[in-house]
Tab-separated table of C-alpha atoms (C1' of nucleotides) in Angstrom:
chain	number	residue	atom	x	y	z
A	421	UNK	CA	70.561	62.174	47.041
A	422	UNK	CA	73.466	63.353	45.368
A	423	UNK	CA	76.947	61.656	44.636
A	424	UNK	CA	79.010	62.350	47.118
A	425	UNK	CA	76.406	60.969	49.626
A	426	UNK	CA	75.602	58.060	47.429
A	427	UNK	CA	79.616	57.171	47.366
A	428	UNK	CA	79.816	57.301	51.442
A	429	UNK	CA	76.554	55.034	51.291
A	430	UNK	CA	78.084	52.326	49.283
A	431	UNK	CA	81.096	52.616	51.034
A	432	UNK	CA	80.299	52.533	54.763
A	433	UNK	CA	78.194	48.854	53.908
A	434	UNK	CA	82.055	47.446	51.721
A	435	UNK	CA	84.328	48.367	54.285
A	436	UNK	CA	81.359	47.318	57.459
A	437	UNK	CA	80.629	43.827	54.970
A	438	UNK	CA	84.288	42.650	53.917
A	439	UNK	CA	87.104	45.269	55.524
A	440	UNK	CA	89.314	48.160	54.229
A	441	UNK	CA	91.412	45.400	51.471
A	442	UNK	CA	88.110	43.555	51.006
A	443	UNK	CA	86.219	46.470	49.501
A	444	UNK	CA	87.638	47.802	46.340
A	445	UNK	CA	87.360	50.780	44.555
A	446	UNK	CA	85.785	48.993	41.534
A	447	UNK	CA	82.881	47.922	42.991
A	448	UNK	CA	82.121	50.986	45.429
A	449	UNK	CA	81.711	52.832	41.972
A	450	UNK	CA	80.051	50.122	40.329
A	451	UNK	CA	77.027	50.175	43.408
A	452	UNK	CA	77.047	54.317	43.025
A	453	UNK	CA	76.773	53.684	39.037
A	454	UNK	CA	79.582	55.734	38.056
A	455	UNK	CA	83.240	55.099	37.377
A	456	UNK	CA	86.108	54.210	39.298
A	457	UNK	CA	87.824	57.250	38.385
A	458	UNK	CA	85.082	59.566	39.045
A	459	UNK	CA	84.860	58.215	42.541
A	460	UNK	CA	89.012	59.333	42.284
A	461	UNK	CA	87.468	62.863	41.890
A	462	UNK	CA	85.273	63.259	45.081
A	463	UNK	CA	87.521	61.212	46.982
A	464	UNK	CA	91.503	61.592	46.599
A	465	UNK	CA	92.090	58.512	47.587
A	466	UNK	CA	90.889	54.679	49.155
A	467	UNK	CA	92.375	56.126	52.384
A	468	UNK	CA	90.906	59.334	52.472
A	469	UNK	CA	86.751	57.931	51.613
A	470	UNK	CA	87.936	55.675	54.284
A	471	UNK	CA	88.452	58.177	56.641
A	472	UNK	CA	85.276	59.869	55.721
A	473	UNK	CA	83.360	57.365	56.161
A	474	UNK	CA	84.591	56.241	59.959
A	475	UNK	CA	84.089	60.474	60.285
A	476	UNK	CA	80.648	60.052	59.514
A	477	UNK	CA	79.848	57.409	62.646
A	478	UNK	CA	81.950	59.544	64.945
A	479	UNK	CA	80.089	62.923	63.803
A	480	UNK	CA	76.491	61.488	64.804
A	481	UNK	CA	78.242	60.395	68.589
A	482	UNK	CA	79.235	64.359	68.827
A	483	UNK	CA	76.170	65.619	68.369
A	484	UNK	CA	73.597	63.143	69.755
A	485	UNK	CA	75.613	62.314	73.571
A	486	UNK	CA	74.969	66.153	74.439
A	487	UNK	CA	71.629	66.073	73.109
A	488	UNK	CA	71.038	62.717	75.192
A	489	UNK	CA	72.858	63.867	78.400
A	490	UNK	CA	70.722	66.846	78.365
A	491	UNK	CA	67.703	65.721	77.803
A	492	UNK	CA	67.279	63.343	79.821
A	493	UNK	CA	66.412	63.582	82.798
A	494	UNK	CA	68.889	62.950	85.844
A	495	UNK	CA	66.844	59.740	86.886
A	496	UNK	CA	66.317	58.304	83.707
A	497	UNK	CA	69.155	59.223	82.232
A	498	UNK	CA	70.639	55.520	82.311
A	499	UNK	CA	67.776	54.034	80.276
A	500	UNK	CA	67.859	56.802	77.478
A	501	UNK	CA	71.344	56.721	77.553
A	502	UNK	CA	71.347	53.086	76.753
A	503	UNK	CA	68.611	53.504	74.600
A	504	UNK	CA	70.400	55.418	72.536
A	505	UNK	CA	73.940	53.778	72.092
A	506	UNK	CA	71.347	50.522	71.218
A	507	UNK	CA	69.333	52.270	68.956
A	508	UNK	CA	72.296	53.972	67.260
A	509	UNK	CA	74.040	50.700	66.376
A	510	UNK	CA	70.870	48.829	65.417
A	511	UNK	CA	69.264	51.213	63.426
A	512	UNK	CA	72.349	50.866	61.197
A	513	UNK	CA	74.340	47.854	62.315
A	514	UNK	CA	77.416	49.238	59.405
A	515	UNK	CA	78.369	51.741	62.170
A	516	UNK	CA	79.264	48.565	64.662
A	517	UNK	CA	81.111	46.513	62.310
A	518	UNK	CA	83.234	49.548	61.180
A	519	UNK	CA	84.178	50.039	64.467
A	520	UNK	CA	84.448	46.603	65.363
A	521	UNK	CA	86.905	46.531	62.465
A	522	UNK	CA	89.014	49.298	63.234
A	523	UNK	CA	89.766	47.972	66.279
A	524	UNK	CA	90.889	44.815	64.812
A	525	UNK	CA	92.628	46.191	61.847
A	526	UNK	CA	93.928	49.359	63.069
A	527	UNK	CA	94.097	49.170	66.565
A	528	UNK	CA	96.530	51.939	67.567
A	529	UNK	CA	94.676	54.597	65.501
A	530	UNK	CA	91.521	53.339	67.123
A	531	UNK	CA	93.375	54.272	70.864
A	532	UNK	CA	93.744	57.461	69.931
A	533	UNK	CA	90.348	58.147	68.976
A	534	UNK	CA	89.091	56.293	71.743
A	535	UNK	CA	91.331	58.491	73.767
A	536	UNK	CA	90.318	61.721	72.295
A	537	UNK	CA	86.950	61.952	71.256
A	538	UNK	CA	85.253	58.371	73.688
A	539	UNK	CA	87.325	58.716	76.755
A	540	UNK	CA	85.829	62.446	77.583
A	541	UNK	CA	81.933	61.326	77.253
A	542	UNK	CA	82.562	58.186	79.262
A	543	UNK	CA	84.126	60.579	82.168
A	544	UNK	CA	81.298	62.123	81.731
A	545	UNK	CA	78.917	59.990	82.221
A	546	UNK	CA	81.333	57.492	85.026
A	547	UNK	CA	80.627	60.634	87.208
A	548	UNK	CA	76.972	60.482	86.861
A	549	UNK	CA	77.524	56.960	88.448
A	550	UNK	CA	79.904	57.904	91.316
A	551	UNK	CA	76.933	60.189	92.198
A	552	UNK	CA	74.739	57.327	91.767
A	553	UNK	CA	76.931	55.435	94.210
A	554	UNK	CA	77.471	58.081	96.795
A	555	UNK	CA	73.480	58.042	97.112
A	556	UNK	CA	73.735	54.296	97.285
A	557	UNK	CA	71.525	53.077	94.665
A	558	UNK	CA	74.088	52.009	92.405
A	559	UNK	CA	76.429	49.307	93.855
A	560	UNK	CA	79.854	50.871	95.110
A	561	UNK	CA	81.858	47.982	94.161
A	562	UNK	CA	80.954	48.928	90.482
A	563	UNK	CA	83.840	50.530	87.935
A	564	UNK	CA	82.454	53.072	86.570
A	565	UNK	CA	84.304	53.536	83.416
A	566	UNK	CA	85.188	49.880	83.138
A	567	UNK	CA	81.728	49.315	83.467
A	568	UNK	CA	80.767	51.628	80.747
A	569	UNK	CA	83.331	49.864	78.278
A	570	UNK	CA	81.922	46.628	79.058
A	571	UNK	CA	78.246	47.254	78.515
A	572	UNK	CA	79.177	49.274	75.327
A	573	UNK	CA	80.802	46.554	74.350
A	574	UNK	CA	78.442	44.236	74.900
A	575	UNK	CA	75.831	45.984	72.441
A	576	UNK	CA	78.058	46.870	69.795
A	577	UNK	CA	79.903	43.476	69.357
A	578	UNK	CA	76.020	42.491	69.640
A	579	UNK	CA	75.015	44.404	67.135
A	580	UNK	CA	77.666	43.820	65.149
A	581	UNK	CA	77.618	40.176	65.106
A	582	UNK	CA	74.253	39.190	64.888
A	583	UNK	CA	74.093	37.796	61.659
A	584	UNK	CA	76.459	35.050	63.461
A	585	UNK	CA	74.460	34.818	66.357
A	586	UNK	CA	71.267	34.394	65.546
A	587	UNK	CA	70.284	31.625	65.146
A	588	UNK	CA	66.619	30.461	66.365
A	589	UNK	CA	66.009	33.867	66.647
A	590	UNK	CA	67.381	33.993	69.820
A	591	UNK	CA	69.029	37.488	69.112
A	592	UNK	CA	66.016	39.041	71.987
A	593	UNK	CA	66.943	36.545	74.461
A	594	UNK	CA	70.328	38.083	73.700
A	595	UNK	CA	69.665	41.320	74.299
A	596	UNK	CA	67.247	40.960	76.888
A	597	UNK	CA	69.707	39.761	78.699
A	598	UNK	CA	72.734	42.219	78.021
A	599	UNK	CA	69.939	44.929	79.496
A	600	UNK	CA	70.032	42.219	82.543
A	601	UNK	CA	72.971	41.424	83.084
A	602	UNK	CA	73.861	45.897	82.720
A	603	UNK	CA	71.070	46.360	85.889
A	604	UNK	CA	71.822	43.802	87.424
A	605	UNK	CA	75.160	44.799	87.342
A	606	UNK	CA	75.474	47.953	88.604
A	607	UNK	CA	72.553	48.800	90.167
A	608	UNK	CA	71.575	48.009	94.033
A	609	UNK	CA	68.795	46.365	95.493
A	610	UNK	CA	67.013	49.731	96.553
A	611	UNK	CA	68.520	51.008	92.823
A	612	UNK	CA	66.874	48.146	91.296
A	613	UNK	CA	63.912	49.085	93.038
A	614	UNK	CA	63.262	52.521	92.282
A	615	UNK	CA	63.945	51.523	88.747
A	616	UNK	CA	61.555	48.645	88.431
A	617	UNK	CA	58.477	51.241	89.779
A	618	UNK	CA	59.640	53.887	87.097
A	619	UNK	CA	59.927	50.920	83.954
A	620	UNK	CA	56.430	50.065	84.846
A	621	UNK	CA	55.052	53.289	84.078
A	622	UNK	CA	57.235	53.264	81.195
A	623	UNK	CA	55.953	50.118	79.537
A	624	UNK	CA	51.895	51.474	79.646
B	832	UNK	CA	108.819	22.619	64.113
B	833	UNK	CA	108.064	21.631	60.602
B	834	UNK	CA	107.446	23.619	57.633
B	835	UNK	CA	103.895	22.668	57.480
B	836	UNK	CA	103.580	24.367	61.662
B	837	UNK	CA	105.350	27.281	60.806
B	838	UNK	CA	103.329	28.521	57.711
B	839	UNK	CA	100.548	27.571	60.383
B	840	UNK	CA	101.928	29.538	62.496
B	841	UNK	CA	102.562	32.452	60.391
B	842	UNK	CA	99.428	32.707	58.657
B	843	UNK	CA	97.588	32.413	61.703
B	844	UNK	CA	99.576	35.299	62.650
B	845	UNK	CA	98.626	37.675	59.948
B	846	UNK	CA	95.402	36.271	59.400
B	847	UNK	CA	95.103	37.934	62.895
B	848	UNK	CA	96.246	40.956	61.838
B	849	UNK	CA	95.345	41.959	58.880
B	850	UNK	CA	92.312	39.565	58.008
B	851	UNK	CA	91.790	37.486	54.555
B	852	UNK	CA	92.217	39.606	52.127
B	853	UNK	CA	95.101	41.813	53.823
B	854	UNK	CA	96.926	38.877	54.782
B	855	UNK	CA	98.641	37.449	51.582
B	856	UNK	CA	100.599	34.414	50.473
B	857	UNK	CA	103.777	35.829	49.656
B	858	UNK	CA	104.604	37.191	53.383
B	859	UNK	CA	103.030	34.369	55.038
B	860	UNK	CA	105.662	32.650	52.884
B	861	UNK	CA	108.664	35.568	53.703
B	862	UNK	CA	108.047	34.717	57.605
B	863	UNK	CA	108.776	30.973	57.255
B	864	UNK	CA	111.727	31.851	55.095
B	865	UNK	CA	110.675	29.931	51.737
B	866	UNK	CA	108.853	30.592	48.692
B	867	UNK	CA	105.005	31.228	47.789
B	868	UNK	CA	105.504	28.542	45.561
B	869	UNK	CA	106.359	26.009	48.422
B	870	UNK	CA	103.301	27.378	50.399
B	871	UNK	CA	100.820	25.763	48.381
B	872	UNK	CA	102.609	22.585	48.010
B	873	UNK	CA	101.488	22.166	51.860
B	874	UNK	CA	98.331	24.270	51.312
B	875	UNK	CA	96.181	23.265	47.945
B	876	UNK	CA	95.040	27.079	48.294
B	877	UNK	CA	94.584	30.191	50.504
B	878	UNK	CA	91.433	28.827	51.276
B	879	UNK	CA	92.297	25.750	52.370
B	880	UNK	CA	95.307	27.916	54.512
B	881	UNK	CA	92.896	29.295	56.422
B	882	UNK	CA	90.273	26.832	56.622
B	883	UNK	CA	93.018	24.563	58.213
B	884	UNK	CA	93.739	27.703	61.118
B	885	UNK	CA	90.317	28.165	62.297
B	886	UNK	CA	90.149	24.296	62.585
B	887	UNK	CA	93.029	24.920	64.816
B	888	UNK	CA	91.577	27.237	67.139
B	889	UNK	CA	88.208	24.938	67.026
B	890	UNK	CA	90.435	21.421	67.367
B	891	UNK	CA	91.211	22.838	71.523
B	892	UNK	CA	88.174	23.615	72.195
B	893	UNK	CA	86.917	20.119	71.481
B	894	UNK	CA	90.272	18.481	73.834
B	895	UNK	CA	90.286	21.757	76.503
B	896	UNK	CA	86.161	21.770	77.054
B	897	UNK	CA	85.576	18.321	78.203
B	898	UNK	CA	88.895	17.809	79.997
B	899	UNK	CA	88.019	20.958	82.730
B	900	UNK	CA	84.113	19.984	82.405
B	901	UNK	CA	85.427	16.494	83.684
B	902	UNK	CA	87.983	17.256	86.012
B	903	UNK	CA	86.612	20.698	87.981
B	904	UNK	CA	84.867	19.355	90.942
B	905	UNK	CA	81.293	20.740	90.923
B	906	UNK	CA	81.194	23.805	93.212
B	907	UNK	CA	84.366	24.874	91.373
B	908	UNK	CA	82.869	24.635	88.315
B	909	UNK	CA	82.623	28.134	87.341
B	910	UNK	CA	85.761	29.411	88.201
B	911	UNK	CA	87.325	26.320	85.947
B	912	UNK	CA	85.751	27.591	82.981
B	913	UNK	CA	86.606	31.054	83.245
B	914	UNK	CA	89.670	30.750	83.551
B	915	UNK	CA	89.866	27.975	80.627
B	916	UNK	CA	88.680	30.773	78.595
B	917	UNK	CA	90.347	33.820	79.587
B	918	UNK	CA	93.708	31.598	79.592
B	919	UNK	CA	93.246	30.167	76.237
B	920	UNK	CA	92.697	33.436	74.413
B	921	UNK	CA	95.174	35.788	76.518
B	922	UNK	CA	97.509	33.255	76.019
B	923	UNK	CA	96.982	33.530	72.265
B	924	UNK	CA	95.128	37.151	71.677
B	925	UNK	CA	95.417	36.211	67.636
B	926	UNK	CA	92.222	33.562	68.735
B	927	UNK	CA	89.920	35.549	69.508
B	928	UNK	CA	90.603	38.162	66.572
B	929	UNK	CA	90.268	35.076	64.346
B	930	UNK	CA	87.175	34.439	65.514
B	931	UNK	CA	85.815	38.098	65.833
B	932	UNK	CA	87.153	38.202	62.005
B	933	UNK	CA	85.531	35.306	60.880
B	934	UNK	CA	82.102	36.478	62.445
B	935	UNK	CA	82.386	39.675	60.374
B	936	UNK	CA	83.777	38.276	56.983
B	937	UNK	CA	81.512	35.020	56.925
B	938	UNK	CA	78.757	35.184	59.265
B	939	UNK	CA	76.979	32.541	57.854
B	940	UNK	CA	79.808	30.402	58.071
B	941	UNK	CA	80.168	31.364	61.810
B	942	UNK	CA	76.955	30.489	62.238
B	943	UNK	CA	77.185	27.457	61.675
B	944	UNK	CA	80.155	26.595	63.371
B	945	UNK	CA	78.636	27.704	66.465
B	946	UNK	CA	75.527	25.885	65.570
B	947	UNK	CA	76.949	22.866	65.367
B	948	UNK	CA	80.401	22.752	67.460
B	949	UNK	CA	79.742	25.504	70.121
B	950	UNK	CA	75.689	25.072	70.970
B	951	UNK	CA	76.305	21.560	72.352
B	952	UNK	CA	78.607	22.666	74.960
B	953	UNK	CA	76.839	26.091	75.833
B	954	UNK	CA	73.912	23.373	76.415
B	955	UNK	CA	75.617	21.255	78.588
B	956	UNK	CA	76.902	24.637	81.175
B	957	UNK	CA	73.665	25.566	80.646
B	958	UNK	CA	72.566	22.617	82.103
B	959	UNK	CA	75.004	23.299	85.527
B	960	UNK	CA	73.583	26.908	85.679
B	961	UNK	CA	69.887	25.450	85.503
B	962	UNK	CA	71.033	23.324	88.391
B	963	UNK	CA	72.324	26.143	90.232
B	964	UNK	CA	69.283	28.063	90.121
B	965	UNK	CA	67.205	25.435	91.460
B	966	UNK	CA	69.252	25.429	94.686
B	967	UNK	CA	69.094	29.218	94.492
B	968	UNK	CA	73.131	29.911	94.188
B	969	UNK	CA	72.309	31.360	90.700
B	970	UNK	CA	69.982	34.289	89.985
B	971	UNK	CA	66.223	32.915	88.175
B	972	UNK	CA	65.849	35.397	85.969
B	973	UNK	CA	69.543	34.961	84.225
B	974	UNK	CA	68.664	33.139	80.745
B	975	UNK	CA	71.799	30.755	81.071
B	976	UNK	CA	72.391	30.480	77.205
B	977	UNK	CA	72.278	34.286	76.796
B	978	UNK	CA	74.037	34.746	80.010
B	979	UNK	CA	77.331	32.628	78.504
B	980	UNK	CA	77.188	33.768	75.192
B	981	UNK	CA	78.020	37.270	76.320
B	982	UNK	CA	80.399	36.278	78.855
B	983	UNK	CA	82.756	34.564	76.725
B	984	UNK	CA	81.573	37.370	74.154
B	985	UNK	CA	83.235	39.953	76.716
B	986	UNK	CA	86.558	38.021	77.165
B	987	UNK	CA	87.295	37.309	73.056
B	988	UNK	CA	85.873	41.111	72.221
B	989	UNK	CA	88.100	42.267	75.434
B	990	UNK	CA	91.249	39.964	74.647
B	991	UNK	CA	91.066	40.793	70.547
B	992	UNK	CA	90.726	44.258	71.009
B	993	UNK	CA	93.057	44.910	74.012
B	994	UNK	CA	95.282	47.189	72.184
B	995	UNK	CA	92.945	49.525	71.536
B	996	UNK	CA	91.763	50.073	74.623
B	997	UNK	CA	94.158	49.261	76.562
B	998	UNK	CA	95.016	53.197	77.252
B	999	UNK	CA	96.329	53.867	80.601
B	1000	UNK	CA	97.091	50.930	81.665
B	1001	UNK	CA	93.839	49.745	82.265
B	1002	UNK	CA	93.291	46.536	81.372
B	1003	UNK	CA	93.511	44.811	84.488
B	1004	UNK	CA	90.396	46.977	84.998
B	1005	UNK	CA	88.892	45.535	82.282
B	1006	UNK	CA	89.265	42.601	83.372
B	1007	UNK	CA	88.444	43.158	86.729
B	1008	UNK	CA	85.359	44.465	85.728
B	1009	UNK	CA	84.381	42.022	83.196
B	1010	UNK	CA	84.629	39.199	86.434
B	1011	UNK	CA	82.334	41.391	89.057
B	1012	UNK	CA	79.371	41.145	86.127
B	1013	UNK	CA	79.547	38.064	85.483
B	1014	UNK	CA	79.318	37.120	88.926
B	1015	UNK	CA	77.024	39.985	90.512
B	1016	UNK	CA	74.986	39.106	87.441
B	1017	UNK	CA	74.903	35.415	87.928
B	1018	UNK	CA	75.384	34.585	91.406
B	1019	UNK	CA	72.378	35.211	93.917
B	1020	UNK	CA	73.822	36.640	97.166
B	1021	UNK	CA	73.682	33.059	98.727
B	1022	UNK	CA	75.956	32.016	96.292
B	1023	UNK	CA	78.145	35.188	96.024
B	1024	UNK	CA	78.585	34.286	99.650
B	1025	UNK	CA	80.116	31.233	99.276
B	1026	UNK	CA	81.766	31.511	96.370
B	1027	UNK	CA	83.917	34.522	98.728
B	1028	UNK	CA	84.843	31.866	101.377
B	1029	UNK	CA	85.979	29.859	98.091
B	1030	UNK	CA	87.670	32.699	96.788
B	1031	UNK	CA	89.629	33.822	99.828
B	1032	UNK	CA	90.796	30.285	100.031
B	1033	UNK	CA	92.215	30.075	96.982
B	1034	UNK	CA	93.890	33.255	97.060
B	1035	UNK	CA	96.382	32.073	99.637
C	951	DC	C1'	110.934	22.740	47.820
C	952	DC	C1'	112.983	26.119	43.890
C	953	DT	C1'	112.395	29.070	39.328
C	954	DA	C1'	109.729	30.744	35.865
C	955	DC	C1'	105.624	32.537	35.028
C	956	DC	C1'	100.325	33.638	33.969
C	957	DG	C1'	95.614	36.271	34.143
C	958	DA	C1'	93.710	39.240	36.840
C	959	DT	C1'	92.179	42.919	39.637
C	960	DC	C1'	93.969	46.329	42.645
C	961	DG	C1'	94.488	51.484	43.507
C	962	DG	C1'	95.211	55.762	40.956
C	963	DT	C1'	97.001	58.870	37.007
C	964	DA	C1'	96.783	61.498	32.211
C	965	DG	C1'	93.966	63.477	29.989
C	966	DG	C1'	89.949	65.566	28.356
D	31	DC	C1'	81.799	62.360	35.251
D	32	DC	C1'	84.405	59.627	32.068
D	33	DT	C1'	88.415	56.013	28.307
D	34	DA	C1'	92.044	55.091	28.432
D	35	DC	C1'	96.325	53.244	30.662
D	36	DC	C1'	99.582	52.178	34.239
D	37	DG	C1'	102.813	49.579	37.622
D	38	DA	C1'	102.122	46.829	41.621
D	39	DT	C1'	100.552	42.746	43.868
D	40	DC	C1'	97.333	38.998	44.136
D	41	DG	C1'	96.508	33.469	43.764
D	42	DG	C1'	97.750	30.155	41.641
D	43	DT	C1'	100.007	26.667	38.228
D	44	DA	C1'	103.864	24.742	35.025
D	45	DG	C1'	107.785	21.966	34.738
D	46	DG	C1'	111.418	20.430	37.166
DNA sequence: CCTACCGATCGGTAGG
DNA sequence: CCTACCGATCGGTAGG
C-alpha cells in the first residue's frame, strides 16, 4: 500500500473516531510513520484530506449501487439492497461514523451531497417500491422515499453507535429488529408470504 | 437568567453545533458576554462544563418519564410516550445532537449512561409492551427492548440531522413515516383498529 | 468578574 | 520526504 493510501486509511480512522477538529494532522502522520509536513505534500490542506476521505465513501456507492440494482433479480432486489447497505457499513463502521459526523458538523454540505448524489438512487428504488405497491405486495400507505431514508438511517446510525448500544451483547437483537421492522412496515401480508417462502429457501 | 444558566445555554448550543473540540471556551464566553477566565470561575474546566450540559439533558428525563408514565392512561400510554419523546427533542434539537455526538465521541461513557439511566426505563416500558402482546394487541414477534431503541433512535437521529435531510420540505413526510412505521411494526391489526378509533377522536 | 499571561498544540510554510 | 520554524488559538492559572 502506497503512502497516499496509508494516509487516507489513517485519516478515515481518526476523523471517524474523533471528528474533524479532534483529529490532528500530527497524529494522522504519526500513525502512517511520516512527518506532518510530508502529509501536507500529498494533500495540500487538512480540509482537502478530509474531503478526499469523504469522497472515498461516496465513490463506493456510485460503483456498488448500480451493480447491485442490475445484478439482483426483480424479486430478490430488496434483500440484495438491504444486505449491500448493511454489508457496506458493517464491513467498515468508520464509514457510518463519518456520514453521521458530517451530518452534524456540516449539515448544509451534507444536504447538497444527499440531493446531488443520493437522491437520484433513492428515486430509482422508490420507483421499484411503487411498482410493488401497485402489485399489492407492498403496503399502499408506505411513503417510498421516506421509508427508504428511515431504513438507511436505522442501519447507518445503528452501525455508527454500535459501541454505545452494545451492552449485554444485544447487537444481534437490534439488527434483527431492524430487519423485522423494515419488512413488516413495507410488505403486505401477501408480500410477506411470498418473501417468507423465498427466505426459507435462502436459509438452507 | 443568571450567568451560570446563560453559560450552560451557550455551551449547549456550541457543543451541539461544533462538538467538544470544535467549541472553544472563548467563543462560549463571547456569546454570554463575559471573559473566558470568568467562565472558568463558574465551571472549573471545559470538561466539567461539558458534563454539566449533558447532565441537563439527562435531568429532564428523570423528571419527565415518570410523570408521563403515571399520568397517561393505560390505553393512551404509547401515544403519550411517543409525543413526549418527539416533543422533548423537537423543542430543542440540540439535545438530540448532543446525545448523538456523545455516542460518537465517547461510546464507552455513553454505554454506561444508557445502562444506568435509560435501560431501567426501557425495561419498564418493555413490560407494558409484553402485556400488550399477551392481550393480542401488539405483534408477538416484536422485540420490545429492541423496538423501543429503534424508535427512539429514529426520532433522536431524525431531529439531530433534520437540517441535513430537510430538502424539499420533506421533514413532515419523514416524521409521518416514522409514526407509521412505529405503529405498523408494533400493533396487530386488532390493536391498530382500536388505536385508529381512538386517534379519530383525538384528532377532532 | 476582570487583565495579563503561560505552555502546549494546532495547521501550514520555507527551504532543501 | 525531511528539519526547522511561524502565527494563531487553545485550556487553564495568577492575582486582584
